[in-house]
XYZ file of C-alpha atoms in Angstrom:
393
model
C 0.000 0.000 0.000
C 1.537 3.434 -1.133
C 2.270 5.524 1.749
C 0.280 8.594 2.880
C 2.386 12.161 2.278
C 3.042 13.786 5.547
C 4.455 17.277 5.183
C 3.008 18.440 1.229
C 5.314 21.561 -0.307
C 2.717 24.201 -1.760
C 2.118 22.383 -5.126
C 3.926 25.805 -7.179
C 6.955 24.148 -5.023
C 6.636 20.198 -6.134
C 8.972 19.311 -8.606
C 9.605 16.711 -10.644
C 12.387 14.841 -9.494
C 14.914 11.822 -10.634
C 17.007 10.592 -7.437
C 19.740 8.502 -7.791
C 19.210 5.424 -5.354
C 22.339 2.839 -4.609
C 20.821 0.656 -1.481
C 22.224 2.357 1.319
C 20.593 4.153 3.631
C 21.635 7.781 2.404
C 19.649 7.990 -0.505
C 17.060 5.963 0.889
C 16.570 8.859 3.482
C 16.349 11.389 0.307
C 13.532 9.326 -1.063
C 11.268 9.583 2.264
C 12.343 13.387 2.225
C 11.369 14.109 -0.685
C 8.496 12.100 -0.740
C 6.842 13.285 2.131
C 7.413 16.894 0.232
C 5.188 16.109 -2.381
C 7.647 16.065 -4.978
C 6.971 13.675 -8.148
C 10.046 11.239 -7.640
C 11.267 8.525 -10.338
C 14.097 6.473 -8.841
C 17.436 5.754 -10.788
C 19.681 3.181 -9.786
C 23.039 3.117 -12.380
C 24.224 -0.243 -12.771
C 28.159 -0.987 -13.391
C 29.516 -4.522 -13.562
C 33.113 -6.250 -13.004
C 35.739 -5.075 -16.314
C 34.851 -8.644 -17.797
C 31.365 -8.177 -18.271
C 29.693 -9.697 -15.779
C 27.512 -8.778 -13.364
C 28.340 -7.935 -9.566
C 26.019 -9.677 -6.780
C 26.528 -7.187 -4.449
C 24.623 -5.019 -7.272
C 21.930 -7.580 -7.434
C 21.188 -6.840 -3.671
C 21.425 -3.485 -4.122
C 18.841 -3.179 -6.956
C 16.225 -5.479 -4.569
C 16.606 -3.209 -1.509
C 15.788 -0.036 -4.675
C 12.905 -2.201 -5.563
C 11.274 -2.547 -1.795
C 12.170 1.194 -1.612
C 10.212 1.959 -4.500
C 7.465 -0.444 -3.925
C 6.517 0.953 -0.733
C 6.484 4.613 -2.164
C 4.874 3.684 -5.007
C 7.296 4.983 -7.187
C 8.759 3.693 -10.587
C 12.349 2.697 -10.987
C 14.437 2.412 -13.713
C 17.896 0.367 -13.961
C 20.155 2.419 -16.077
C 23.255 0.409 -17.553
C 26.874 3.063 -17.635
C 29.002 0.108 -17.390
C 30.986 0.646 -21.086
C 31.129 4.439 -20.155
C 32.573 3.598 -16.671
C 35.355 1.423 -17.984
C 35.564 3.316 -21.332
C 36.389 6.354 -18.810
C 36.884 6.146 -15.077
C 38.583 2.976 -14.728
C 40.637 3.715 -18.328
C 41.626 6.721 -16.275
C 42.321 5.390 -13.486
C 44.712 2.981 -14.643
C 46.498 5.012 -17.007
C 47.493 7.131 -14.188
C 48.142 5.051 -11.551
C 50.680 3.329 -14.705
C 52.375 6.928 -15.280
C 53.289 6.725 -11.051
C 50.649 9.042 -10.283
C 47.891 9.050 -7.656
C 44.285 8.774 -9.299
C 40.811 10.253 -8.295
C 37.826 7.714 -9.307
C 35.473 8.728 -7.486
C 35.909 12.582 -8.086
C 35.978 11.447 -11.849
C 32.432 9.172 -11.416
C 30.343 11.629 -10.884
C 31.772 14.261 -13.302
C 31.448 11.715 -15.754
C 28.976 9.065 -14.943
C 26.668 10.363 -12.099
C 26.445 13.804 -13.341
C 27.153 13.545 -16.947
C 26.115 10.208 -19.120
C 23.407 9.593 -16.526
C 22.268 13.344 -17.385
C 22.916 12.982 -21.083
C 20.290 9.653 -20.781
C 17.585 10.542 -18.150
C 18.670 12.992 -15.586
C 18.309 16.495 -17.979
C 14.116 15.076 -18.344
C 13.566 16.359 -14.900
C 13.736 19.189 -13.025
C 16.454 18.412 -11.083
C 18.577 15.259 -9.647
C 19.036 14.527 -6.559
C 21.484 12.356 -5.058
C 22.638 11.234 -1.024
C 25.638 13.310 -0.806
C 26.529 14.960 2.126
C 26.775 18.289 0.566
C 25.025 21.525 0.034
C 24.397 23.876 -2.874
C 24.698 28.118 -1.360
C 23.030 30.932 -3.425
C 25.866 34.127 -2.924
C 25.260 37.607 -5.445
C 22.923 35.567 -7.475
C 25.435 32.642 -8.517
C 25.266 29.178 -6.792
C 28.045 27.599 -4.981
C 29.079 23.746 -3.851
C 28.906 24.135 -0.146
C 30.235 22.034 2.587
C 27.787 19.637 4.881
C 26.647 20.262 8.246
C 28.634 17.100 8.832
C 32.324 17.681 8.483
C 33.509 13.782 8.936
C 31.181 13.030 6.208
C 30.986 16.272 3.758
C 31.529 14.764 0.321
C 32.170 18.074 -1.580
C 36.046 17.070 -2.523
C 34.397 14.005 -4.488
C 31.744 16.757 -6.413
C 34.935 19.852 -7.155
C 34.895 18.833 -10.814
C 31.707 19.151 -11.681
C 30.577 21.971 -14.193
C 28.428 24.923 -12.881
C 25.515 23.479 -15.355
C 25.852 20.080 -13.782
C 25.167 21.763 -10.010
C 22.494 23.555 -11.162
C 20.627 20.901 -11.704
C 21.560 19.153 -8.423
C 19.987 18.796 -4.764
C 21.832 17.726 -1.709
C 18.702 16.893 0.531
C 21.227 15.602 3.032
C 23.672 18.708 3.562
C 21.935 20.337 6.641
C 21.812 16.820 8.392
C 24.600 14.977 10.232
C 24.712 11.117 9.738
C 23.524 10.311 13.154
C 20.278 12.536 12.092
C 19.990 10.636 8.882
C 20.176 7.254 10.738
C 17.839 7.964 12.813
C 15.283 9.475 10.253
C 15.753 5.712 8.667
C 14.849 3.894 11.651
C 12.072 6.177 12.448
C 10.509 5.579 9.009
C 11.604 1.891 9.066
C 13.161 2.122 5.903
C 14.524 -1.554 4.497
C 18.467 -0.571 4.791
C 18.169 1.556 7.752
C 21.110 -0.932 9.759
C 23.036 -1.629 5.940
C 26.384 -0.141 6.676
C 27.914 2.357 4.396
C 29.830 1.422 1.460
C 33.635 1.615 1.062
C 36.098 1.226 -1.673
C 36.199 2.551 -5.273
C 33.031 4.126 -6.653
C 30.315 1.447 -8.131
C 32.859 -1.496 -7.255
C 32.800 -0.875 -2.888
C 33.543 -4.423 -2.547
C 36.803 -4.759 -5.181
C 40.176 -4.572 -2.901
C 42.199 -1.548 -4.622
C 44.898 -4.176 -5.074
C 43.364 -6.812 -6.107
C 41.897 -4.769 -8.575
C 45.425 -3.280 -9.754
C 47.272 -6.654 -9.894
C 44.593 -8.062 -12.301
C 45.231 -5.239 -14.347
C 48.785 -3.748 -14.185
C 50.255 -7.017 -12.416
C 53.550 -7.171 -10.368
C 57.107 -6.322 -10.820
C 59.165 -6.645 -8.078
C 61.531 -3.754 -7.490
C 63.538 -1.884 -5.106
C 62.836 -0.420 -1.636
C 65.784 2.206 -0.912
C 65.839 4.760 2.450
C 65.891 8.142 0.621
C 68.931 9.635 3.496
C 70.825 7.492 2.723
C 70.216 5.543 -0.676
C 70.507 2.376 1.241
C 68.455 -0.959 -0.234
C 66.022 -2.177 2.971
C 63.806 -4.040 0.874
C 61.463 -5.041 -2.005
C 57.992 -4.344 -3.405
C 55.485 -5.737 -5.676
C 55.252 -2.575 -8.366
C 55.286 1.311 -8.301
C 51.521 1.160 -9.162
C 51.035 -0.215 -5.530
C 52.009 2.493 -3.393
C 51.039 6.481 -3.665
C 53.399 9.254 -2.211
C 52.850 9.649 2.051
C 52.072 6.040 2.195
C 52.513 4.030 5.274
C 50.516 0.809 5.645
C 51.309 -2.049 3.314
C 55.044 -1.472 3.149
C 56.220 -4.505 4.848
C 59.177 -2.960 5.914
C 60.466 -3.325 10.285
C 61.800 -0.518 12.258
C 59.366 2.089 10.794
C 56.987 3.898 10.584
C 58.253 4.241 7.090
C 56.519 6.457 4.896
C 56.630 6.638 0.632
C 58.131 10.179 0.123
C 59.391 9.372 -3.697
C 58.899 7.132 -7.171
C 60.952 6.462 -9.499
C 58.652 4.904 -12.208
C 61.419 4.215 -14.711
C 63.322 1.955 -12.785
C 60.264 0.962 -10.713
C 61.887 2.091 -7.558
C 60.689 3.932 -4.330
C 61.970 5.591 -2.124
C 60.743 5.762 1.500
C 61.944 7.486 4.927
C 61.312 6.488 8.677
C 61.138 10.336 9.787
C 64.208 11.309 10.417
C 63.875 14.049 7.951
C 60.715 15.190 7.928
C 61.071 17.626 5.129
C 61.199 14.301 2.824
C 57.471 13.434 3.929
C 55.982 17.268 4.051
C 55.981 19.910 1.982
C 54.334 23.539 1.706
C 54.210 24.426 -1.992
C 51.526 22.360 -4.198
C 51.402 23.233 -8.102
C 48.491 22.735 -9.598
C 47.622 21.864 -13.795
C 44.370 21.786 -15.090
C 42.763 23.936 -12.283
C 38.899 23.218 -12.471
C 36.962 26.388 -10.765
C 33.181 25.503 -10.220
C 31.138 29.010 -10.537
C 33.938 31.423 -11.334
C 37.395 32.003 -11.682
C 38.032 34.414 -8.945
C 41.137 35.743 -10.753
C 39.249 36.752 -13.467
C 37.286 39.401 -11.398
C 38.408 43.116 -12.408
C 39.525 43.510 -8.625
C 41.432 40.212 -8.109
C 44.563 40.539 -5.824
C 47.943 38.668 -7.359
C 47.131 35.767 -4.336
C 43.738 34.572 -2.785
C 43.503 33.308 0.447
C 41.968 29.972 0.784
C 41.959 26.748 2.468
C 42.403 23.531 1.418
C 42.504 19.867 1.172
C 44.840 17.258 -0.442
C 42.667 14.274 0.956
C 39.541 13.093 2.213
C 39.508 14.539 5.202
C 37.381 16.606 8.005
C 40.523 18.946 8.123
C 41.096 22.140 6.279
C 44.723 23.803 5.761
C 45.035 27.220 5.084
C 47.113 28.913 2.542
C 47.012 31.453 -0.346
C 46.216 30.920 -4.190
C 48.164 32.507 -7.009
C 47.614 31.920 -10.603
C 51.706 31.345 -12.777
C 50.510 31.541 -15.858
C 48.059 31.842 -18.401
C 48.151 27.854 -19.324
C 46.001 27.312 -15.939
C 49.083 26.639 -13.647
C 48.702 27.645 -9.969
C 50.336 27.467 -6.342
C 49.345 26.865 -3.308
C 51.576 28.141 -0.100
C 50.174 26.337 2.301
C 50.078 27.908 6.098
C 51.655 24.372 7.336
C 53.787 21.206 6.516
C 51.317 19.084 4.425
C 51.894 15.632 4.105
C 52.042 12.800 1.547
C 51.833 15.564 -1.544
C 50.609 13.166 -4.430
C 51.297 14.317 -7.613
C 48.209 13.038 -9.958
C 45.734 13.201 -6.739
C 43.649 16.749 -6.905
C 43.796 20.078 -3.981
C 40.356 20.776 -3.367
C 39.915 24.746 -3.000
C 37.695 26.242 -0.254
C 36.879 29.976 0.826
C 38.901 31.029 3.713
C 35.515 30.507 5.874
C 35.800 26.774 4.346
C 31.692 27.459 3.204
C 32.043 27.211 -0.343
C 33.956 24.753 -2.383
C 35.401 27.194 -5.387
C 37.280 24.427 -7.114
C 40.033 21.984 -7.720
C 43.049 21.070 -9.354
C 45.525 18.061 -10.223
C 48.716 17.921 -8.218
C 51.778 18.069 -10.572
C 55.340 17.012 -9.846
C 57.661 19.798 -8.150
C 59.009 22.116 -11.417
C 62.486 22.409 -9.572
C 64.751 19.087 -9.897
C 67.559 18.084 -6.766
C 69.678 15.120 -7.582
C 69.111 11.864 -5.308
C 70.973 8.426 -5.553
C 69.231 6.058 -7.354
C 69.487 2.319 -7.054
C 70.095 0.055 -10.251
C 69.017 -3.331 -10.931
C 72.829 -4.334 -10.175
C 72.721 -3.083 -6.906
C 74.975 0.556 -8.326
C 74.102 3.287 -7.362
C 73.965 6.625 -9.600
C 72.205 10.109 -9.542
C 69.292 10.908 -10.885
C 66.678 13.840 -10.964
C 64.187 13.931 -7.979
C 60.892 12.699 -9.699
């Protein structure tokens, strides 16, 4: 039996709706919201499967917890395949980066791409907007809208969304960015809703339940190489490939008397280079160039009255945490810095700085971390076990 609306918008305020539903309990909660709001809802669920084709069970129980969902709202839902696009684009680009040495985004790159951009291409642009169960907000400032972080700081998702177009969050709504998770929980008990005890999902966008390394060995496989300390150029171990291990690493190394953290690759010779702390200035850094700088709503240097530097904070991970720092633009092929405030650690060249206001409110942007323009000379270690110099990649 369809359930009774509780709390009808003034029907000038209904729209028409299409929410992205994945099982868990998020968007689940976005469903009774919106519901309950009077809105006219059509549920989505976008179905990926494993590289070879086939078809992932954890997605099968996923679609029938979308089905109850729908059933008992009385809403329709549609299964929308993406899986060529996916591979054909995130996982292509994943790979390909993670093969160069460099430290890949998926998730920020599934929903530019998939989520927010074949979905839209297919269904999504029908309605009036999409709505989706991340923790996130969207902030109207001088008539312009702006990402904006979620009440929630240990769950705000907005450095997965800072590469979306301005078009693309104009169509959005984050139902779920004034609520923490405990509050969203709760709202899924109350209702009874059929995940309101599934746990949340972890692990690579569409493929949770794919280990990262499993995932890379099947594609990239191994190639044992070198482990050298970078003080001293000293060989303390082995490891399985480059494509393994991302720059501030710690867990997985394998490697006694640590911590030891990754602080260097050297993808040619498949070598890395690691340190134990002794010199911290190997594991930290405070200058982060940026290529292919993505700003959401506006380019704030491009304002008649923008300063030479902006100041900002920022993020280099997923994180509750904000840095400070300032902005400055180098040049006109989209290169900027970031001088950061404070030592930050593990800079990944490949991953992306997520740009906030100084408030940390609005998310402005994002850009790819490159590698450091200025070359020093370190030892490197040869497949002979000689040692020569080479530049600092």
């Amino acid at each position: 039996m369809k359930e009774e609306i509780r709390n009808p918008l003034p029907p000038e305020e209904r729209k028409k709706i299409a929410v992205l539903v994945s099982g868990g309990v998020d968007s689940a909660v976005v469903v009774d919201t919106l519901y309950h709001q009077g809105h006219d809802l059509h549920l989505f669920y976008i179905r990926i499967g494993m590289d070879d084709g086939r078809g992932d069970c954890s997605a099968d129980e996923d679609i029938e917890i979308c089905t109850l969902l729908a059933a008992r709202y009385g809403l329709p839902l549609e299964i929308i395949p993406l899986h060529d696009e996916y591979w054909d684009h995130v996982m292509d680009y994943t790979l390909k980066t993670v093969a160069k040495g460099l430290t890949p985004h998926p998730d920020m790159m599934c929903n530019k791409i998939i989520k927010f951009g074949y979905f839209e291409e297919r269904r999504g642009h029908e309605f009036d907007k999409t709505a989706t169960g991340h923790y996130a907000s969207i902030k109207e400032r001088d008539g312009k809208l702006y990402l904006a972080t979620a009440a929630d700081p240990v769950k705000d998702q907005t450095d997965f969304l800072a590469q979306i177009s301005y078009d693309q969050l104009s169509h959005l709504m984050f139902p779920l960015g004034d609520l923490p998770k405990s509050e969203v929980r709760r709202l899924a008990q109350e209702a009874n809703l059929p995940n309101a005890k599934r746990k949340d999902s972890q692990g690579i966008c569409f493929l949770g339940k794919i280990n990262y390394n499993d995932f890379l060995k099947r594609h990239l496989g191994e190639r044992p190489g070198a482990v050298i300390e970078i003080e001293t150029g000293r060989k303390i171990g082995e490891h399985r490939g480059f494509w393994f291990y991302t720059i501030g690493q710690r867990k997985g190394l394998g490697l006694s008397g640590g911590p030891w953290f990754v602080v260097r690759k050297n993808v040619r010779d498949n070598v890395i280079y690691v340190s134990n702390g002794f010199d911290t200035r190997k594991q930290y850094g405070r200058i982060i160039t940026l290529e292919e700088m993505h700003w959401i709503t506006e380019n704030p240097f491009e304002r008649p009255d923008a300063p030479d530097k902006i100041g900002i904070t920022f993020k280099t991970r997923h994180t509750p945490d904000f840095t400070k720092g300032i902005i400055s633009h180098l040049n006109d092929a989209g290169s900027y810095v970031i001088e950061s405030e404070e030592d930050v650690q593990g800079i990944a060249p490949g991953q992306f700085a997520i740009v906030y206001t100084e408030d940390s409110e609005l998310c402005l942007g994002s850009g790819m971390i490159s590698l450091p323009r200025k070359k020093k000379r370190i030892k490197r270690h040869l497949p002979d076990g000689e040692n020569s110099t080479l530049p600092k990649e």
